[in-house]
């Protein structure tokens, strides 16, 4: 019942407020109604009115009428405060599953200064975040917890303001239309670079200058400290073992088939971790995911391509 | 940062609201238990300590719950004899102070706000004077300011003050319009009565018990005459007739009350046959929680509205159909020369010759012998008055208590007392002689505050006698022969000049100061206006306003009026909130830039029109001397940096650049006034 109502209201919201990277608040997207406090206030005013007519007390009567007028004024002031406010959300950076992604929302005033505080939260979420509109910098990073890899559509953002007296609540559910790419969670595990079968003979030229180790895998208690990659530890990374080999394959493919003893998700996590490590070490690597083959390369763009491929592997929602 | 929590130490709004509750509880001093007041003070001290950081542990929830339990028990045990309204006020104040100790969430803050408004409003049920209302209004403004502050935690004081004032000022006209024009609704149900305050009048008089008459200076009612003021000694304001005597006390007769209820149901009102000249006036009564009303002698309602709200009893007594909970205004005409015929001779006789079977034997014996000497009713009445005049009776407000056979004690032993003693004794004597008689209680005299208004205070309360002689009710006031000054010059005067009152009466001595007297009268007049036009503004006044506006009242006109009110409200709101007519605000640096450019324009007789600063500079740089050109370029760059680069804090720099431009102007053209 509740779910049905929710989906119905989301559908209605989608037709009324389509996704947009920035929204200007106006009568088209502001909802306004007395908040909980406002309802109590109205009940109290009604009680005072009843007392006033039963005791035929003019002062009480005037007080109750004043309270009613005040909430009317508060209604218009509340609307006027938020109307014209411009909310813009920026593209979100991809994150690894389990980490928080942050949606950066910037608030700009139209032609008059904004007052009071606004409450920002994800639609249907309990965690509320306050932002003071009197502050110089009206910027908020709204955290979005992630659980699984793939593309996620960010839910609507609910923005609420109850200025000036807290009696009237103005709120809106904005859809900024952003999609969040979530990479698989990283799992540290040894993985072998499959040998690079050069097809056009160009590959080996780039080998000069690469490190003389074969791979990195997590250090475990009891192993020799001499092989720990101290440079990386000093940078604050996990403790890693440098594994050296006789025949140095300094470049190659990361292949999902080479970790076929693991289930797909774990395998992807392991590949993900390796890509991050190799990329940080500046090594050249490629990626093989069944049909998808990304030829070896270096650099942040290559890293993103590989991670994205991992995130979307066997996912219907690939875009 | 989570939404609903407030910081504890240094939280301005929590401190303010606790101070508000402290002042509020002190202002309700007379209405609340002392321990509730102490609890409020404790809560305020806790908040002050928390605010200043002297102590930074909030009282534990468990501890406060325990305290709440104790306070609840205390409230139940101490509220045995207290009316509902006061119990509620105590309870609310108690709950608020406990909440204050725990205040840490935004939600708590709003709960306190609601309680605060409710308590302020309850104050209006207890006190309605002008001064008190101003105090409450100030408190209300402070409370709203606190609420507004809580929603603007980082705004400056000036902004919070101005903006909350604007909100209230915007609401005020709408509220006033509602107050004047919204139809008044009669009470929906009977409220638990507040214990009626000390008045000079009660519906039961027991002269023997009262050893010291309470003298209250409170106003009982005001009367504004459209005809000449009657003389002091003939101002007998009847309030009720006491027709049942049990040997000690006089009270309303059960038979009379029963008959009245039946007659009211049958809508059989009594219409007295009046004659002679009329005195026309309007009475504004203070709330009494009772139905009795005040009028001189024989009175009839003098307006259609009063005719509907008032009931003329068969004992020549006006009363209100609803208990008077708030100030109530009614118009009456009195006919002092009317001979009051008994409305129902058989009933009047039956009720008013009742005496208890035994008691007061001396009086019985004495009346028997006096009656034998004076078989005619008139002669008997004269003989009674003579007895009070000749036998050394004295008027005092502090008579000895007379508990057994009070009439005997009074008539033959003590021979001192106040009006109730005399009226009671005389009525009893009449009844023993077989002449129907009753005690009338009401007010006598009153103090004129201007040419046509009389204020009657509680200390003007009086009791006198009516006897049915030859089919007419005749008034006798035995107090006149004992203490003529009480009647001729008013209670205040009599009290001030009687020896026993010296130094006791609050008005003593002060009145000799002319200035004080002036202010006292001014104050009384203001109070009258306040009572009449604010507190007493009722249905009839509202109808008068409508009539004045519309000529006469018809359904069509009334609907046009109510539509007009809606339109007016909408217009007001439009005026407040549609900003099109308001000039767009420009910021400081823009203003500074524009004035500087204006000086250059004047000097060179050029126009910027709608060129941008950069275009303006490019366009005219050729005609400027090099120094000015440089300075203007610097200014233009700085202006662009602020405007488009988002640099804030640039006003100082703009000022500096502007100064350079002015300097360049001055140096090149020394005679120009820049």
Short mmCIF file of N, CA and C in Angstrom, two decimals, chain B residues 81-166:
data_model
loop_
_atom_site.label_atom_id
_atom_site.label_comp_id
_atom_site.label_asym_id
_atom_site.label_seq_id
_atom_site.Cartn_x
_atom_site.Cartn_y
_atom_site.Cartn_z
N UNK B 81 -8.43 22.82 46.51
CA UNK B 81 -9.43 23.86 46.63
C UNK B 81 -9.33 24.89 45.53
N UNK B 82 -8.64 24.50 44.45
CA UNK B 82 -8.35 25.48 43.41
C UNK B 82 -9.18 25.15 42.19
N UNK B 83 -9.60 26.19 41.47
CA UNK B 83 -10.45 25.92 40.31
C UNK B 83 -9.64 25.37 39.14
N UNK B 84 -10.36 24.85 38.18
CA UNK B 84 -9.78 24.14 37.04
C UNK B 84 -8.73 24.96 36.30
N UNK B 85 -9.08 26.22 36.06
CA UNK B 85 -8.21 27.05 35.23
C UNK B 85 -6.84 27.24 35.90
N UNK B 86 -6.86 27.48 37.20
CA UNK B 86 -5.60 27.69 37.91
C UNK B 86 -4.78 26.42 37.96
N UNK B 87 -5.47 25.28 38.11
CA UNK B 87 -4.74 24.01 38.10
C UNK B 87 -4.04 23.84 36.77
N UNK B 88 -4.74 24.21 35.69
CA UNK B 88 -4.15 24.06 34.37
C UNK B 88 -2.94 24.96 34.21
N UNK B 89 -3.05 26.19 34.67
CA UNK B 89 -1.93 27.12 34.58
C UNK B 89 -0.73 26.58 35.36
N UNK B 90 -1.01 26.09 36.57
CA UNK B 90 0.08 25.52 37.38
C UNK B 90 0.74 24.35 36.68
N UNK B 91 -0.11 23.50 36.12
CA UNK B 91 0.40 22.30 35.45
C UNK B 91 1.28 22.67 34.27
N UNK B 92 0.79 23.62 33.46
CA UNK B 92 1.55 24.04 32.27
C UNK B 92 2.89 24.66 32.66
N UNK B 93 2.85 25.48 33.69
CA UNK B 93 4.07 26.16 34.11
C UNK B 93 5.06 25.16 34.67
N UNK B 94 4.53 24.19 35.42
CA UNK B 94 5.38 23.14 35.99
C UNK B 94 6.03 22.34 34.86
N UNK B 95 5.21 21.93 33.89
CA UNK B 95 5.74 21.14 32.77
C UNK B 95 6.77 21.93 32.00
N UNK B 96 6.50 23.21 31.80
CA UNK B 96 7.43 24.04 31.03
C UNK B 96 8.77 24.15 31.74
N UNK B 97 8.73 24.33 33.08
CA UNK B 97 10.03 24.51 33.74
C UNK B 97 10.82 23.20 33.74
N UNK B 98 10.11 22.06 33.83
CA UNK B 98 10.83 20.78 33.75
C UNK B 98 11.43 20.61 32.35
N UNK B 99 10.65 21.02 31.34
CA UNK B 99 11.13 20.92 29.96
C UNK B 99 12.35 21.81 29.76
N UNK B 100 12.29 22.98 30.39
CA UNK B 100 13.41 23.92 30.27
C UNK B 100 14.72 23.28 30.71
N UNK B 101 14.63 22.49 31.80
CA UNK B 101 15.84 21.86 32.32
C UNK B 101 16.42 20.89 31.30
N UNK B 102 15.52 20.26 30.51
CA UNK B 102 15.97 19.23 29.56
C UNK B 102 16.19 19.77 28.15
N UNK B 103 15.83 21.06 27.97
CA UNK B 103 15.79 21.63 26.62
C UNK B 103 17.09 21.38 25.86
N UNK B 104 17.01 20.55 24.84
CA UNK B 104 18.20 20.33 24.03
C UNK B 104 17.85 20.11 22.58
N UNK B 105 16.57 20.00 22.30
CA UNK B 105 16.17 19.74 20.92
C UNK B 105 15.33 20.89 20.43
N UNK B 106 15.35 21.06 19.14
CA UNK B 106 14.56 22.09 18.51
C UNK B 106 13.07 21.89 18.79
N UNK B 107 12.66 20.61 18.84
CA UNK B 107 11.25 20.29 19.07
C UNK B 107 10.81 20.77 20.44
N UNK B 108 11.70 20.58 21.46
CA UNK B 108 11.39 21.04 22.81
C UNK B 108 11.14 22.54 22.81
N UNK B 109 11.94 23.21 21.99
CA UNK B 109 11.86 24.65 21.92
C UNK B 109 10.47 25.09 21.45
N UNK B 110 9.96 24.39 20.44
CA UNK B 110 8.64 24.74 19.93
C UNK B 110 7.54 24.42 20.94
N UNK B 111 7.72 23.31 21.65
CA UNK B 111 6.73 22.98 22.69
C UNK B 111 6.66 24.09 23.73
N UNK B 112 7.86 24.58 24.10
CA UNK B 112 7.90 25.65 25.08
C UNK B 112 7.23 26.91 24.55
N UNK B 113 7.42 27.16 23.25
CA UNK B 113 6.80 28.33 22.64
C UNK B 113 5.27 28.25 22.75
N UNK B 114 4.74 27.07 22.41
CA UNK B 114 3.28 26.88 22.48
C UNK B 114 2.78 27.08 23.90
N UNK B 115 3.49 26.46 24.87
CA UNK B 115 3.09 26.61 26.28
C UNK B 115 3.14 28.08 26.69
N UNK B 116 4.19 28.77 26.25
CA UNK B 116 4.35 30.17 26.62
C UNK B 116 3.19 31.01 26.14
N UNK B 117 2.79 30.81 24.88
CA UNK B 117 1.66 31.58 24.35
C UNK B 117 0.39 31.25 25.11
N UNK B 118 0.21 29.97 25.41
CA UNK B 118 -1.01 29.55 26.10
C UNK B 118 -1.07 30.18 27.50
N UNK B 119 0.07 30.19 28.18
CA UNK B 119 0.09 30.78 29.52
C UNK B 119 -0.17 32.28 29.47
N UNK B 120 0.43 32.94 28.48
CA UNK B 120 0.18 34.39 28.33
C UNK B 120 -1.31 34.62 28.14
N UNK B 121 -1.93 33.77 27.32
CA UNK B 121 -3.35 33.92 27.02
C UNK B 121 -4.19 33.69 28.27
N UNK B 122 -3.80 32.68 29.08
CA UNK B 122 -4.55 32.41 30.31
C UNK B 122 -4.48 33.61 31.24
N UNK B 123 -3.35 34.33 31.18
CA UNK B 123 -3.23 35.53 31.98
C UNK B 123 -4.36 36.52 31.70
N UNK B 124 -4.83 36.51 30.45
CA UNK B 124 -5.91 37.43 30.08
C UNK B 124 -7.23 37.07 30.76
N UNK B 125 -7.36 35.80 31.18
CA UNK B 125 -8.60 35.43 31.88
C UNK B 125 -8.57 36.00 33.30
N UNK B 126 -7.36 36.06 33.87
CA UNK B 126 -7.27 36.57 35.24
C UNK B 126 -7.21 38.09 35.29
N UNK B 127 -6.42 38.67 34.40
CA UNK B 127 -6.23 40.11 34.47
C UNK B 127 -6.51 40.71 33.10
N UNK B 128 -7.22 41.86 33.10
CA UNK B 128 -7.49 42.47 31.80
C UNK B 128 -7.24 43.95 31.78
N UNK B 129 -6.52 44.44 32.77
CA UNK B 129 -6.33 45.88 32.82
C UNK B 129 -5.44 46.33 31.67
N UNK B 130 -5.45 47.63 31.42
CA UNK B 130 -4.68 48.19 30.32
C UNK B 130 -3.19 47.92 30.52
N UNK B 131 -2.73 48.16 31.73
CA UNK B 131 -1.30 47.97 32.01
C UNK B 131 -0.88 46.53 31.80
N UNK B 132 -1.70 45.64 32.31
CA UNK B 132 -1.41 44.22 32.21
C UNK B 132 -1.38 43.80 30.74
N UNK B 133 -2.32 44.34 29.97
CA UNK B 133 -2.37 43.98 28.55
C UNK B 133 -1.11 44.43 27.83
N UNK B 134 -0.65 45.65 28.18
CA UNK B 134 0.58 46.14 27.55
C UNK B 134 1.74 45.23 27.91
N UNK B 135 1.79 44.82 29.17
CA UNK B 135 2.85 43.91 29.61
C UNK B 135 2.80 42.60 28.81
N UNK B 136 1.58 42.05 28.68
CA UNK B 136 1.44 40.79 27.95
C UNK B 136 1.83 40.96 26.50
N UNK B 137 1.47 42.10 25.91
CA UNK B 137 1.82 42.35 24.52
C UNK B 137 3.34 42.37 24.37
N UNK B 138 4.00 43.03 25.31
CA UNK B 138 5.47 43.09 25.26
C UNK B 138 6.05 41.69 25.37
N UNK B 139 5.50 40.89 26.27
CA UNK B 139 5.99 39.52 26.46
C UNK B 139 5.79 38.71 25.18
N UNK B 140 4.64 38.92 24.55
CA UNK B 140 4.32 38.19 23.33
C UNK B 140 5.31 38.55 22.22
N UNK B 141 5.63 39.85 22.14
CA UNK B 141 6.58 40.30 21.12
C UNK B 141 7.94 39.65 21.37
N UNK B 142 8.34 39.63 22.63
CA UNK B 142 9.63 39.01 22.98
C UNK B 142 9.63 37.54 22.58
N UNK B 143 8.51 36.86 22.87
CA UNK B 143 8.44 35.42 22.57
C UNK B 143 8.55 35.17 21.06
N UNK B 144 7.88 35.99 20.29
CA UNK B 144 7.97 35.83 18.83
C UNK B 144 9.38 36.11 18.34
N UNK B 145 9.99 37.12 18.97
CA UNK B 145 11.37 37.45 18.60
C UNK B 145 12.28 36.25 18.87
N UNK B 146 12.05 35.58 20.02
CA UNK B 146 12.87 34.41 20.35
C UNK B 146 12.66 33.31 19.32
N UNK B 147 11.39 33.11 18.96
CA UNK B 147 11.10 32.06 17.98
C UNK B 147 11.77 32.38 16.64
N UNK B 148 11.71 33.65 16.26
CA UNK B 148 12.32 34.05 15.00
C UNK B 148 13.84 33.87 15.07
N UNK B 149 14.40 34.23 16.22
CA UNK B 149 15.85 34.07 16.40
C UNK B 149 16.26 32.62 16.24
N UNK B 150 15.41 31.72 16.77
CA UNK B 150 15.74 30.31 16.70
C UNK B 150 15.81 29.83 15.25
N UNK B 151 15.11 30.53 14.36
CA UNK B 151 15.16 30.13 12.96
C UNK B 151 16.19 30.90 12.16
N UNK B 152 16.87 31.82 12.80
CA UNK B 152 17.93 32.58 12.14
C UNK B 152 19.16 32.58 13.02
N UNK B 153 19.72 31.40 13.25
CA UNK B 153 20.78 31.31 14.26
C UNK B 153 21.98 32.19 13.97
N UNK B 154 22.23 32.48 12.69
CA UNK B 154 23.46 33.21 12.43
C UNK B 154 23.21 34.65 11.97
N UNK B 155 21.95 35.11 12.06
CA UNK B 155 21.67 36.48 11.62
C UNK B 155 21.96 37.45 12.76
N UNK B 156 22.25 38.68 12.40
CA UNK B 156 22.57 39.69 13.40
C UNK B 156 21.34 40.16 14.15
N UNK B 157 21.58 40.85 15.27
CA UNK B 157 20.46 41.26 16.12
C UNK B 157 19.53 42.22 15.38
N UNK B 158 20.13 43.19 14.67
CA UNK B 158 19.31 44.21 13.99
C UNK B 158 18.38 43.56 12.99
N UNK B 159 18.91 42.60 12.24
CA UNK B 159 18.08 41.93 11.24
C UNK B 159 16.93 41.19 11.92
N UNK B 160 17.27 40.47 13.00
CA UNK B 160 16.23 39.69 13.66
C UNK B 160 15.15 40.61 14.24
N UNK B 161 15.61 41.71 14.84
CA UNK B 161 14.66 42.65 15.43
C UNK B 161 13.75 43.22 14.34
N UNK B 162 14.36 43.72 13.27
CA UNK B 162 13.58 44.39 12.24
C UNK B 162 12.63 43.43 11.55
N UNK B 163 13.15 42.27 11.22
CA UNK B 163 12.34 41.35 10.43
C UNK B 163 11.17 40.81 11.26
N UNK B 164 11.42 40.50 12.54
CA UNK B 164 10.30 39.98 13.34
C UNK B 164 9.28 41.10 13.57
N UNK B 165 9.76 42.34 13.72
CA UNK B 165 8.83 43.47 13.88
C UNK B 165 7.98 43.62 12.61
N UNK B 166 8.62 43.46 11.46
CA UNK B 166 7.87 43.60 10.20
C UNK B 166 6.78 42.53 10.12
#
